[in-house]
Structures are given as structure tokens and as C-alpha cells.
GROMACS .gro file of C-alpha atoms in nm:
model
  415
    1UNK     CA    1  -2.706   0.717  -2.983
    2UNK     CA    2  -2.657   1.100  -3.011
    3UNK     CA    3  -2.630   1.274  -2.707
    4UNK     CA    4  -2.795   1.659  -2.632
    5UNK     CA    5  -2.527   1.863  -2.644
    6UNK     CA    6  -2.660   2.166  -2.369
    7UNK     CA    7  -2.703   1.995  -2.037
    8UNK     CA    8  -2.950   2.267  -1.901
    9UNK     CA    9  -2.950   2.597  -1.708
   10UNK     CA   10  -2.999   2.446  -1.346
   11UNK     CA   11  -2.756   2.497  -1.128
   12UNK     CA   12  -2.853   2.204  -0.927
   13UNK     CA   13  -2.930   1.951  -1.256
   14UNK     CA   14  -2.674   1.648  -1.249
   15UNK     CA   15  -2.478   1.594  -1.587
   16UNK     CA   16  -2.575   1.212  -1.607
   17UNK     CA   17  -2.900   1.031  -1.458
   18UNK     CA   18  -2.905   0.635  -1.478
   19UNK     CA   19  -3.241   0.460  -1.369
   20UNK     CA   20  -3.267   0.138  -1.266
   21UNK     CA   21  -3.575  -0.024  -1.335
   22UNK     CA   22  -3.775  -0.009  -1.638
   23UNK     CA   23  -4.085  -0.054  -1.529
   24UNK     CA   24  -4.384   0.215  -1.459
   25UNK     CA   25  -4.165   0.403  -1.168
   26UNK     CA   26  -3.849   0.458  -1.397
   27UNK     CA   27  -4.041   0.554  -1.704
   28UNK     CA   28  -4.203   0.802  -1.482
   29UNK     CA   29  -3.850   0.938  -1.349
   30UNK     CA   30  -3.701   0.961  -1.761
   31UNK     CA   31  -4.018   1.170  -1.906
   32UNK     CA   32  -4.006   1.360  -1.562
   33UNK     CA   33  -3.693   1.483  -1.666
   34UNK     CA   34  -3.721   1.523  -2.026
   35UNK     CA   35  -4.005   1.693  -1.979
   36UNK     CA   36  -3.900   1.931  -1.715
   37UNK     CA   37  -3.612   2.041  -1.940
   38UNK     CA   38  -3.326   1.829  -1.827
   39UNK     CA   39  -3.096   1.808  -2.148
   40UNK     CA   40  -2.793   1.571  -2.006
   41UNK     CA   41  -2.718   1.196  -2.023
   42UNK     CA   42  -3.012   0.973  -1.951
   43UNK     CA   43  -2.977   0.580  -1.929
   44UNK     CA   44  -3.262   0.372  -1.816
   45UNK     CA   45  -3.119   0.000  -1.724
   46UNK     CA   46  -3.384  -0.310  -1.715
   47UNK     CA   47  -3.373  -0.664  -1.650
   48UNK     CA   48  -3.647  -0.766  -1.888
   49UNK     CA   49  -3.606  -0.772  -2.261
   50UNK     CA   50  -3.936  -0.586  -2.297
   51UNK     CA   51  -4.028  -0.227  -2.345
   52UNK     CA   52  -4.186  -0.090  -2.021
   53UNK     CA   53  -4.547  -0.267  -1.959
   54UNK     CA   54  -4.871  -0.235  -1.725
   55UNK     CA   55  -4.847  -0.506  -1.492
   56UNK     CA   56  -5.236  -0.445  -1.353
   57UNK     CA   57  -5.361  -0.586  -1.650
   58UNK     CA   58  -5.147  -0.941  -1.573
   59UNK     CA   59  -5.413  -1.074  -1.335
   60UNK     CA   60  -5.678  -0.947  -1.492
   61UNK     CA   61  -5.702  -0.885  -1.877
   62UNK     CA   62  -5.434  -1.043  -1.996
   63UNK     CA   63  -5.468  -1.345  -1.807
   64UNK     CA   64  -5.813  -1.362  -1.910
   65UNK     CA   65  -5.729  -1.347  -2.303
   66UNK     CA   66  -5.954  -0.983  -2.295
   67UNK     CA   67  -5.629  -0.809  -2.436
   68UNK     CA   68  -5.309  -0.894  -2.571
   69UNK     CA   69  -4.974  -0.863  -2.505
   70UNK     CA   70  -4.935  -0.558  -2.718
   71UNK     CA   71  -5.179  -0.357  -2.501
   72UNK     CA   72  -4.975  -0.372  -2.194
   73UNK     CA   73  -4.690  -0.141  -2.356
   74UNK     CA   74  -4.668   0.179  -2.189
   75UNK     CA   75  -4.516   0.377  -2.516
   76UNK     CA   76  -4.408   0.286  -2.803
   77UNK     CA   77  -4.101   0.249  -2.940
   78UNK     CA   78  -4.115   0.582  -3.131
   79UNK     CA   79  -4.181   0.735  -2.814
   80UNK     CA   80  -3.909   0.629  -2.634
   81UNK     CA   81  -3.708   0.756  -2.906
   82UNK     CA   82  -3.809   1.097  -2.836
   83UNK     CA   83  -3.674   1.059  -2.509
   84UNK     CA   84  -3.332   1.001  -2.622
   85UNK     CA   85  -3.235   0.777  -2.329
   86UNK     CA   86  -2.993   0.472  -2.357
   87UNK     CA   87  -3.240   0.177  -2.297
   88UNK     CA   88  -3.043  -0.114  -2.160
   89UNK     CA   89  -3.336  -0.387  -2.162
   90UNK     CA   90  -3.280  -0.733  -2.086
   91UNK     CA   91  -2.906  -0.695  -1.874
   92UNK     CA   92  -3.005  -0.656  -1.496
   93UNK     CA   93  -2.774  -0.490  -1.245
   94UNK     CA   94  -2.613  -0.713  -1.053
   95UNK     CA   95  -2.386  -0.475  -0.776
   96UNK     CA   96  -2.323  -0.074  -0.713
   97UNK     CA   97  -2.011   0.110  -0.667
   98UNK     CA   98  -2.147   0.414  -0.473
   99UNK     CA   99  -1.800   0.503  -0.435
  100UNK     CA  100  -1.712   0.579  -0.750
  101UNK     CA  101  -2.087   0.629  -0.907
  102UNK     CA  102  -2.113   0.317  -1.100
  103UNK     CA  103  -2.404   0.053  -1.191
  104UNK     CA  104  -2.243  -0.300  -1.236
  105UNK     CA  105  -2.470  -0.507  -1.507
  106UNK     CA  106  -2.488  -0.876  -1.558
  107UNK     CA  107  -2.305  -0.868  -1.879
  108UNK     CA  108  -2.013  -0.712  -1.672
  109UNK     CA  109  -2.053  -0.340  -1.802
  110UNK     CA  110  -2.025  -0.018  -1.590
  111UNK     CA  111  -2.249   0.212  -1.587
  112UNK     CA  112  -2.195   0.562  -1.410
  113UNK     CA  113  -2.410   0.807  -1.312
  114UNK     CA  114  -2.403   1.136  -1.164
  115UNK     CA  115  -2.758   1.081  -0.979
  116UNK     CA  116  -2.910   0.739  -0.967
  117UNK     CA  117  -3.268   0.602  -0.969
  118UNK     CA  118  -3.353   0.276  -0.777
  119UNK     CA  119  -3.650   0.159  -0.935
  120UNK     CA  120  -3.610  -0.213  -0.931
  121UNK     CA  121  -3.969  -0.301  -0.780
  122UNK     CA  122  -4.013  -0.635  -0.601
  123UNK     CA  123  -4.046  -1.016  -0.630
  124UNK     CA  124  -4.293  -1.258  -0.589
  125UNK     CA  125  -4.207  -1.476  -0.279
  126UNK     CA  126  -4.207  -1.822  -0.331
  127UNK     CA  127  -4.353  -2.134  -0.092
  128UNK     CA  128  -4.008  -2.298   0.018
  129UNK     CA  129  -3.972  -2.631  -0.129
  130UNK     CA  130  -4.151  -2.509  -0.479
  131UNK     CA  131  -3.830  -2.505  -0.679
  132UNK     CA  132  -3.820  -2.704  -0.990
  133UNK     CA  133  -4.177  -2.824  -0.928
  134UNK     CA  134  -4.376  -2.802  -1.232
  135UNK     CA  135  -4.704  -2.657  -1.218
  136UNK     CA  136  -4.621  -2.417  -0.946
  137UNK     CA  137  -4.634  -2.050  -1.066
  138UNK     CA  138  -4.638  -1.676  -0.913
  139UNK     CA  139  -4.783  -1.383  -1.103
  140UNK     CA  140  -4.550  -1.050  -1.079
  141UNK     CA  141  -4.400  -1.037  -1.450
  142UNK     CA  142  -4.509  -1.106  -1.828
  143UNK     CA  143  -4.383  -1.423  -1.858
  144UNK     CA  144  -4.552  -1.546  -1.521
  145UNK     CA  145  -4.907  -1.410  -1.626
  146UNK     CA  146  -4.806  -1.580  -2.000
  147UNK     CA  147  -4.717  -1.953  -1.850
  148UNK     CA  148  -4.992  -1.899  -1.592
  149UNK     CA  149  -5.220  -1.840  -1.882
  150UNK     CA  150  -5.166  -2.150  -2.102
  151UNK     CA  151  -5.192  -2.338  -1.742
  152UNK     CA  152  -5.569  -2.186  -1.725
  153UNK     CA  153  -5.612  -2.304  -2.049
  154UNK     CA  154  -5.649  -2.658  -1.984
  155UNK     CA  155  -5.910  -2.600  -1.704
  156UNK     CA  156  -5.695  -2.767  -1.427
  157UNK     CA  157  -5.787  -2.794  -1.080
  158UNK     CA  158  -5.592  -2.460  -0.982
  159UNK     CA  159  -5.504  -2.383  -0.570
  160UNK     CA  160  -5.432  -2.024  -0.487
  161UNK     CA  161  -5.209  -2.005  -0.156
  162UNK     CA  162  -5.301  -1.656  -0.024
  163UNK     CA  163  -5.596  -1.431  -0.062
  164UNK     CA  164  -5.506  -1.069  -0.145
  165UNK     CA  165  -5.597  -0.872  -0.432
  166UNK     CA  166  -5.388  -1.116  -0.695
  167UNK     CA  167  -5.486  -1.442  -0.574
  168UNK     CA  168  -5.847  -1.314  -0.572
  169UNK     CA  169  -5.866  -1.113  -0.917
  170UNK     CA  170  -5.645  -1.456  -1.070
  171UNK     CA  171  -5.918  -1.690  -0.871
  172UNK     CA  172  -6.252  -1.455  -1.090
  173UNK     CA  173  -6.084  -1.496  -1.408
  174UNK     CA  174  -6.015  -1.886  -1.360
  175UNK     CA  175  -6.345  -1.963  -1.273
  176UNK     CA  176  -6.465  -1.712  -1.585
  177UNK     CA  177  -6.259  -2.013  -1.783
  178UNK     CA  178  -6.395  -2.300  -1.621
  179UNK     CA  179  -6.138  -2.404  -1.373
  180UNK     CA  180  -6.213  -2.562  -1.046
  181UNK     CA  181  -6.081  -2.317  -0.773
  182UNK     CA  182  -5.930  -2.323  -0.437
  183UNK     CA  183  -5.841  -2.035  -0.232
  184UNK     CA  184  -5.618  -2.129   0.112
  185UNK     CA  185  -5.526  -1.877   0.313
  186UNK     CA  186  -5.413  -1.819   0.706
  187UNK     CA  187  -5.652  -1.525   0.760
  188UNK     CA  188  -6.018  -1.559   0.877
  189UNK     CA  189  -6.165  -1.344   0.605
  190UNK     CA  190  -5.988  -1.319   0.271
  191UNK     CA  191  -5.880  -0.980   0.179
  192UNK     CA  192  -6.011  -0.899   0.579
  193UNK     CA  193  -5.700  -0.743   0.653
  194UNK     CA  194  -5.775  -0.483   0.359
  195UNK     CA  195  -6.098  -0.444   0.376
  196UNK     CA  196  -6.235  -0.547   0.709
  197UNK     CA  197  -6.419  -0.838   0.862
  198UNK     CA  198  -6.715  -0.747   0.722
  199UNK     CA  199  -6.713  -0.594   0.348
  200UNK     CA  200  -6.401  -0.899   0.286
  201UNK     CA  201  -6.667  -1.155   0.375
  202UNK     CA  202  -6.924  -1.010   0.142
  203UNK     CA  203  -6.626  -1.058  -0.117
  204UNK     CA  204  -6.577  -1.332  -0.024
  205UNK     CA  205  -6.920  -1.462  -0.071
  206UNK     CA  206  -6.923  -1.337  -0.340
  207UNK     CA  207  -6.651  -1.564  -0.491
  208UNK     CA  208  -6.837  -1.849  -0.294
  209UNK     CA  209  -7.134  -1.754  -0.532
  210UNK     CA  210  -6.881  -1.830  -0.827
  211UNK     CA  211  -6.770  -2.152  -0.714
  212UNK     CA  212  -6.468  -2.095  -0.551
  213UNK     CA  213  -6.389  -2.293  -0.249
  214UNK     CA  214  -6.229  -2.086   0.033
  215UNK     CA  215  -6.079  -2.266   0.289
  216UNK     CA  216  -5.978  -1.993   0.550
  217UNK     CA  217  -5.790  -1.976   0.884
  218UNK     CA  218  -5.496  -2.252   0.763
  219UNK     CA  219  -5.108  -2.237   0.658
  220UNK     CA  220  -4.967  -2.450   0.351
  221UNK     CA  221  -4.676  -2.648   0.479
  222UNK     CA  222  -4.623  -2.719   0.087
  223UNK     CA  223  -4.690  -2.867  -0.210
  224UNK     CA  224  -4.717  -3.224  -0.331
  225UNK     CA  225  -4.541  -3.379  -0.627
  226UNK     CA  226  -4.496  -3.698  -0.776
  227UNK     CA  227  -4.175  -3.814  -0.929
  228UNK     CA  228  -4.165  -3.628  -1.195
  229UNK     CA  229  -4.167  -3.330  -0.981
  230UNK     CA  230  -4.516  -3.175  -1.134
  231UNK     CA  231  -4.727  -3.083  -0.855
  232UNK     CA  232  -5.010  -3.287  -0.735
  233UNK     CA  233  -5.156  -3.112  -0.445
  234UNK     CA  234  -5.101  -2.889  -0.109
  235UNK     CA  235  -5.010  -3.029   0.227
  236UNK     CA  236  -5.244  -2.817   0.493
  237UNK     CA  237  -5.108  -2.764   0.866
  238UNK     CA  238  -5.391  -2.936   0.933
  239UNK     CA  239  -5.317  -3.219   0.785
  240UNK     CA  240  -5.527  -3.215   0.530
  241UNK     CA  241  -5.406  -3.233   0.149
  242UNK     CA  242  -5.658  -3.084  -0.133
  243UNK     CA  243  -5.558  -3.222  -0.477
  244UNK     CA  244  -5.429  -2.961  -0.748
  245UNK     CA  245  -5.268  -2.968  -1.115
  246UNK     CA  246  -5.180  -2.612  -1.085
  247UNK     CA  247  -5.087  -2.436  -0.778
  248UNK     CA  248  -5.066  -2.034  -0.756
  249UNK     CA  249  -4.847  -1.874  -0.506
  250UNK     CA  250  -5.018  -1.480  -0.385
  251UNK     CA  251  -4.823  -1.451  -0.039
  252UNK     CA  252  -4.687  -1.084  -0.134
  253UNK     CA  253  -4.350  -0.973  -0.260
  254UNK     CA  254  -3.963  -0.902  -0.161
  255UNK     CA  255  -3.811  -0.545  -0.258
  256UNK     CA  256  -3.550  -0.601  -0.492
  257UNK     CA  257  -3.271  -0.494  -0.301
  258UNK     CA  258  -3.037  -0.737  -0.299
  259UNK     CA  259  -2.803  -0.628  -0.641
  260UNK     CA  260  -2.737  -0.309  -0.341
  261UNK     CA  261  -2.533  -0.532  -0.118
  262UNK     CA  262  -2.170  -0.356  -0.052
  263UNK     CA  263  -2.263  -0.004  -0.152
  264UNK     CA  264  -2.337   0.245   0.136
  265UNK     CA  265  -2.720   0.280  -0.022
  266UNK     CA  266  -2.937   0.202   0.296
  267UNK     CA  267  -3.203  -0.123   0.302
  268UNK     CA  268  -3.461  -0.248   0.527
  269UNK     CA  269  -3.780  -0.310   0.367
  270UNK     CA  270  -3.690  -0.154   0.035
  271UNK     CA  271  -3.420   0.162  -0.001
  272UNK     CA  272  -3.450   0.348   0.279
  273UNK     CA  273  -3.510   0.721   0.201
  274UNK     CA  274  -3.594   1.032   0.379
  275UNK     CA  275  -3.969   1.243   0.265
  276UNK     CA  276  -3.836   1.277  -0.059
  277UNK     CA  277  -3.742   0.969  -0.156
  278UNK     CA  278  -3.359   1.047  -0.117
  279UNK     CA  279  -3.109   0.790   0.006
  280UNK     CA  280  -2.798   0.982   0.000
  281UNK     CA  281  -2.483   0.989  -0.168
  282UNK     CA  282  -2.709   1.077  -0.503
  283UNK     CA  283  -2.877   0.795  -0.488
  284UNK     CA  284  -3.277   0.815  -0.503
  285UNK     CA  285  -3.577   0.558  -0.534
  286UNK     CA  286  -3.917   0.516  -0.650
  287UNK     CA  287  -4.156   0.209  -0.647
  288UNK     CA  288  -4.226  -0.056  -0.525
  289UNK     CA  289  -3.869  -0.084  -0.418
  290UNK     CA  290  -3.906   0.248  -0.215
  291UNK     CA  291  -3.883   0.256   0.191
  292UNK     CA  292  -3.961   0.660   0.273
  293UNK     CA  293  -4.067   0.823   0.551
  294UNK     CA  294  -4.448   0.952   0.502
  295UNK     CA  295  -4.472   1.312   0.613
  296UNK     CA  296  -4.821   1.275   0.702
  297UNK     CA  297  -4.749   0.975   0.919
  298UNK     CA  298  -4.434   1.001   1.021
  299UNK     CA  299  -4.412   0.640   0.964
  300UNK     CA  300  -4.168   0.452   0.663
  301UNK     CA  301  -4.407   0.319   0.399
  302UNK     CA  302  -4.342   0.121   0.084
  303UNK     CA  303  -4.667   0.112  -0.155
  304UNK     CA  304  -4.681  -0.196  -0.403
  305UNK     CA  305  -4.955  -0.027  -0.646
  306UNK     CA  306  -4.916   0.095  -1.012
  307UNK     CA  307  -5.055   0.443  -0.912
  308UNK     CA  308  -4.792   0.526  -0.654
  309UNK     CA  309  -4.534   0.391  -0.876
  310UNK     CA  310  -4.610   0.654  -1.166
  311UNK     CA  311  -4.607   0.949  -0.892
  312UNK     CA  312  -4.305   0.801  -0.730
  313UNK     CA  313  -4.175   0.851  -1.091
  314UNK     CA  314  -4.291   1.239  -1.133
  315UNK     CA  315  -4.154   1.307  -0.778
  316UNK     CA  316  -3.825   1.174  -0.804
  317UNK     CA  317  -3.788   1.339  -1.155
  318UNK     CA  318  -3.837   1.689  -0.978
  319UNK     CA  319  -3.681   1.642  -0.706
  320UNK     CA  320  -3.396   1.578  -0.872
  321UNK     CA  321  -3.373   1.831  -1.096
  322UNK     CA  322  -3.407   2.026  -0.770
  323UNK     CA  323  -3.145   1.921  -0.531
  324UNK     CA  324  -3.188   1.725  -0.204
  325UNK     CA  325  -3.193   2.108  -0.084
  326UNK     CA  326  -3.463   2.217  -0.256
  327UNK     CA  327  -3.701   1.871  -0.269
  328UNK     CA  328  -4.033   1.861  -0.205
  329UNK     CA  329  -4.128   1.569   0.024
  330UNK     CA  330  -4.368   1.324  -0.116
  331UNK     CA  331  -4.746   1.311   0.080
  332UNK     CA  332  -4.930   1.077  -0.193
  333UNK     CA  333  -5.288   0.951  -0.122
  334UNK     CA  334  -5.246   0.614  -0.193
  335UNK     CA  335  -5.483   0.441  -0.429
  336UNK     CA  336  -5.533   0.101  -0.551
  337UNK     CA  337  -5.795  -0.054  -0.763
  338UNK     CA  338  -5.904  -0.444  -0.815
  339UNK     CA  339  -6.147  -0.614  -1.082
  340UNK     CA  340  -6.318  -0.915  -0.983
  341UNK     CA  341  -6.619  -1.032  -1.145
  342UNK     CA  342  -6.864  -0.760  -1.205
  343UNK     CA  343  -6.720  -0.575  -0.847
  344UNK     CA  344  -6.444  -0.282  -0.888
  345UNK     CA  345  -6.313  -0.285  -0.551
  346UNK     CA  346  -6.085   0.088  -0.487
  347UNK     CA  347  -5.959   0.190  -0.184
  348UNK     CA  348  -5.744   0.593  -0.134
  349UNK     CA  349  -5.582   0.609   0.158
  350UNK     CA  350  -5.457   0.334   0.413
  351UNK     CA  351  -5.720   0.073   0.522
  352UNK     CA  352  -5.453  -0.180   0.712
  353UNK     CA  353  -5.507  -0.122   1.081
  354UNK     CA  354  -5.769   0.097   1.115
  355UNK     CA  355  -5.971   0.046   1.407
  356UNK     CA  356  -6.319   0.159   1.287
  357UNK     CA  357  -6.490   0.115   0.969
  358UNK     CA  358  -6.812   0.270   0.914
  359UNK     CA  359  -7.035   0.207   0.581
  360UNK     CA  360  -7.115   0.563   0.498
  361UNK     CA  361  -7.325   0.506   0.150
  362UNK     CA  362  -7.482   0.219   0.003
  363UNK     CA  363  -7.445  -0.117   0.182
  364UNK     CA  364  -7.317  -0.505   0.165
  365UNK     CA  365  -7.646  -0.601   0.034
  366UNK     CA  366  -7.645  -0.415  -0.264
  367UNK     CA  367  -7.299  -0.492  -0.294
  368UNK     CA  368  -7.282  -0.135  -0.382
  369UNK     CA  369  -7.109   0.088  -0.101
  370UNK     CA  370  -6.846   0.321   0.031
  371UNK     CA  371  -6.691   0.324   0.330
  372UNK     CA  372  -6.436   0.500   0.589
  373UNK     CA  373  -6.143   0.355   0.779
  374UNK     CA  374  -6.043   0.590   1.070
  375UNK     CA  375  -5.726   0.529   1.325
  376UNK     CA  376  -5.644   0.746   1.634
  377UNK     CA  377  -5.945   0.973   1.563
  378UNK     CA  378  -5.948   1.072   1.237
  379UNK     CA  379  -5.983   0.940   0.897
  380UNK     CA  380  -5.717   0.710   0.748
  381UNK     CA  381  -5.895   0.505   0.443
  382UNK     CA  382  -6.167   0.535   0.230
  383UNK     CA  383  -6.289   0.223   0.019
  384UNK     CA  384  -6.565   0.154  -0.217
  385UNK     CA  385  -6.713  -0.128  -0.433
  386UNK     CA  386  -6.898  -0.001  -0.790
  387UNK     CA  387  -6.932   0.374  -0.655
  388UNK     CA  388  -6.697   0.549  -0.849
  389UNK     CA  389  -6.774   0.888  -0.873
  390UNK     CA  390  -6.921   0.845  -0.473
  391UNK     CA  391  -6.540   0.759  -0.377
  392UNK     CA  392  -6.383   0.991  -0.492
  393UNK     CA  393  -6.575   1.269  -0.321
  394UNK     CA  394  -6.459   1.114   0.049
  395UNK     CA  395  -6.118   1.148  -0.120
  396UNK     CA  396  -6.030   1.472   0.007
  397UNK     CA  397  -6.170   1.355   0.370
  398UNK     CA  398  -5.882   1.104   0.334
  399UNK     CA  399  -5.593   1.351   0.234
  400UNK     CA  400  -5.673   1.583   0.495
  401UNK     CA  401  -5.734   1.267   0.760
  402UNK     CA  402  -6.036   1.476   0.929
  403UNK     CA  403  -6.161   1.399   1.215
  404UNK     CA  404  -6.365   1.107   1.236
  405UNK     CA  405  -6.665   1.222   1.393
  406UNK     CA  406  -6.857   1.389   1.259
  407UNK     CA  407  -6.767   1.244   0.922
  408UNK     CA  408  -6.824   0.929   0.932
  409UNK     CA  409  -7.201   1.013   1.042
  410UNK     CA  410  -7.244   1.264   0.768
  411UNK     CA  411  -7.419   0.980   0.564
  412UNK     CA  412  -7.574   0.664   0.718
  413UNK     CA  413  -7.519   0.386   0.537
  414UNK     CA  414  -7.739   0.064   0.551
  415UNK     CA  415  -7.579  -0.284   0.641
   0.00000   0.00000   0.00000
């Protein structure tokens, strides 16, 4: 592939980028650069064959058969051209040599880099005990929402272990098709934790109203097969076993971290970085993969939404182009989205933990409403079911984490 032959005027501007992770984050981080002005060697390393996808879409339109695989590219191939970066699709990395500034890749390759982009997201985790049973699936890549798809097809009797925004969104679309649903999960109120006691019931009435059976408040020891290892059920702590020919695992996701084991790049919960998603030793990340230290908080926060990943992208792609110096820390809003049934459930900010929730327009009746999360005094969250435009006003209230009274009583909503 030709190379540019003038690397750019910036002093601070690294003569060779390599991005791991070609998924929403690392595109972000190669068009960053491009189109910042960055004119050195750009090489964007992924572990699936494909051309970087939307992965929203997996548990809702494509699984449903509304759109088809061709819808969830991100650019096209002419596109990516433009960018002239060396796409190395299909190879993942398997180790780093931080050391001497080199990606190791599973066809035994090296790689180096003069700054380096962890964007290697996360995986699905798995139910122990599920391995090699048939029938037994996860949604987090193409080829899950694909094999999980032709499952749906047959109308099975389909079990979702866990209740968050997957399991639910994958639990509407089955019962669109005609399956016979199941949702388990340990909490009292699926998507409760989210959402709070109250608006997560109305969901999840609302997927009562659709004939899904919830069955909340109980752990999955595991799952039942017969002898030729294709699931047959799940085994409650309870005791109780509820019959399945399909069985979806939603219990959240693992960074991807482990391929970093042996360089000095530091992991907890993802790649630990400081406010601007640095690690040191020119290493940065971005994604779902990325541990960092909110400014607004104070607290280290990994986001697994498509939103954050994009301006994860855009940051990192300044920031490097900057110099750890000269980065600007990153103070996203955080924003997340979910389809399910007619409802579009969105939600800025962080709703986890909050400990009041007030319903500031609309109500659960209507099934129509917004409402604010606040924590320690001032606002945290904002989340809202078909109000759209309503939302996004409170947005700013979110950003600038007001006070929470008086705005939470600006509006009174009705319950």
C-alpha cells in the first residue's frame, strides 16, 4: 500500500500509529487522525474478518430480519481507502512488546508502532459449564446475532439468563417472531438497577403484556443437556428447572485485556488510563476496553455503549496528535439508547446508584416520561421513555450535575 510521504508539521505527531481494534472506537481514532492532518503510518489491526460494523443493530434490527447484514457497515470499502491505513482484519493480537513498541498478531507478525491504540472492546461472559453445549449462545459479535438468528427462526422455547438492555431488546424481538420467552434474572426488577424500582417494573410489565415470563429474584446454577450435549433447560438455585431449546446468556461482558499480559500497559477493569485516556509508555485506549479516570467524578469509569465508543475514538485521535502534554481530558455525558417494542428507552448521564429518582414530565401510565437521577445532591442521570426532544433539554442539567433541588421540582410529573 503506498505510504504519505510528509508525516506532518506537529512537533508532537508520532511517525507511526497502530490501532487495535476495528470496531466503532478504532475507526473513530484512524479518521480522527486523517482528518486532523496526521500524514504518517497508520495500521488498524482487527480480529474479525469484517469491515468495521454497528453492533446496536445486533439485538435489535438485525436479529429481527428488519435489515441486513450489509447495513451494519460503518464505511465502505472505498472509504477506507481514502484513509490509506493498513487494515489487518481477521489476525487478532495475541501479546505486546511495550519495550520495544511492537503488536504481536496471531499469525506471528510484528507490528510496531510509535503510539498505540487499545481498542479491543469486551466479551460476552459465559455461564460456566456452557462450553460445547449446543443451543447456548451470547450476543456481542456478527456471527453471535447471525447463529442466534436462525435459532429464532424455528420459534424455540428461548431462556434469557439476565435482564439488561440485551437480554430485554433480544427477549421484544423473539416474541415479535413467535417464540415462547423466559427472562431469569437475580435482581428484583429487571433493568431496576438502570432504571429504578419503579420505571424497570413498568418495563417490565410491559414485556409481561407481550408474553414474556419473568421470573425475578433467582441465580442459574446452569444449563441442562442431554447426551448429545444440546441444551434442554436451566437448573434454578431454587431448584426449579424451566425447559428451553435455546438458552441466551445477557450477564455483561469482560474487557479484552488479556492479549496485554507481560507488557508494562496497566489493567484492572479494562486499560487503566489517566483523564485522557493515556496509559503511558505511548500507549492509549478507547472503548469499551477503556478504564479512565472521569474528571467530573473523580472516579475510573469504563462505558460499554456505541456512543462513548465513537467519542472515545475522536478524543484519543486528538489527543494524540497533541501529546500527553498538551491532552485534553475526556468529560463525556454518557448516553445510551434501547428499542423494545414500541418504547425507546435513553438515558445521558449515570443512572446506577443514584439515590433519588424523581419523574419530572409525563408519567408510568402513559408510558411516556422523563425522569432525573440525582446522587450526593445534585443531578447525576437523566432518562426518558418516547420523549425525545423532552430529554434532551434536561441534558445540559446532567452535564453540569446541578443541584438537585430545585430541579427536579421545576416540572411535576404524574405517577
Amino acid at each position: 500500500m503506498p505510504r504519505r510521504g510528509d508525516r506532518g508539521a506537529g512537533v508532537n505527531r508520532p511517525e507511526s500509529v497502530t490501532v487495535v481494534g476495528a470496531s466503532a472506537a478504532g475507526l473513530g481514532v484512524v479518521e480522527t487522525l486523517r482528518r486532523e492532518g496526521y500524514e504518517g503510518d497508520l495500521t488498524l489491526v482487527g480480529g474479525e474478518p469484517h469491515l468495521p460494523y454497528d453492533r446496536p443493530p445486533l439485538s435489535k434490527q438485525l436479529l429481527s430480519g428488519a435489515w441486513d447484514v450489509g447495513r451494519l457497515t460503518l464505511r465502505q470499502p472505498e472509504a477506507l481507502q481514502e484513509l490509506d491505513v493498513d487494515m489487518r482484519l481477521g489476525v487478532p493480537a495475541v501479546g505486546l512488546d511495550t519495550a520495544k513498541r511492537a503488536v504481536l498478531l496471531g499469525d506471528g507478525e510484528r507490528v510496531g508502532y510509535e503510539a498505540l491504540v487499545v481498542a479491543t472492546g469486551a466479551s460476552a461472559r459465559r455461564l460456566p459449564g456452557t462450553e460445547g453445549v449446543r443451543g447456548v449462545h451470547v450476543l456481542r459479535n456478527l456471527e453471535d446475532a447471525q447463529e442466534l438468528k436462525a435459532a429464532l427462526a424455528r420459534r424455540p422455547r428461548l431462556v434469557i439468563v439476565g435482564s439488561g438492555f440485551v437480554g430485554a431488546e433480544a427477549a421484544a424481538v423473539a416474541r415479535e417472531l413467535g417464540c415462547e420467552v423466559t427472562m431469569v434474572t437475580d435482581v428484583a426488577v429487571p433493568l431496576g438497577d438502570a432504571l429504578g424500582a419503579e420505571i424497570g417494573g413498568m418495563l417490565a410489565d410491559v414485556h409481561r403484556e407481550h408474553g414474556v415470563r419473568i421470573e425475578p429474584g433467582v441465580m442459574v446454577e446452569g444449563v441442562l443437556a442431554d447426551g448429545a450435549r444440546q441444551v434442554r433447560g436451566v437448573q434454578l438455585a431454587d431448584g426449579r428447572t424451566i425447559e428451553a431449546d435455546v438458552v441466551l446468556v445477557g450477564i455483561g461482558a469482560g474487557a479484552n485485556t488479556g492479549w496485554l499480559k507481560g507488557s508494562s500497559v496497566p489493567v484492572g477493569n479494562g486499560v487503566e488510563c489517566d483523564a485522557t485516556l493515556y496509559a503511558g509508555d505511548g500507549v492509549w485506549a478507547a472503548g469499551d476496553v477503556a478504564s479512565w479516570v472521569h474528571p467530573g467524578t473523580g472516579r475510573r469509569t469504563r462505558i460499554e455503549h456505541r456512543t462513548n465508543a465513537a467519542e472515545q475514538g475522536l478524543a484519543v485521535g486528538r489527543n494524540i496528535l497533541a501529546g500527553p502534554g498538551e491532552a485534553k481530558p475526556f468529560a463525556p455525558v454518557p448516553y445510551v439508547w434501547s428499542d423494545q417494542y414500541d418504547l425507546k428507552v435513553q438515558i445521558y448521564g449515570s443512572t446506577r446508584g443514584a439515590d433519588e429518582v424523581r419523574i419530572v414530565e409525563g408519567g408510568l401510565g402513559e408510558r411516556r416520561l422523563v425522569a432525573l437521577y440525582g446522587q450526593g445532591g445534585r443531578v447525576c442521570g437523566a432518562a426518558g421513555i418516547n420523549m425525545v426532544r423532552v430529554l434532551r433539554a434536561h441534558r445540559r442539567s446532567v452535564a453540569d450535575a446541578v443541584p438537585w433541588e430545585p430541579e427536579a421540582a421545576l416540572v411535576g410529573g404524574e405517577r
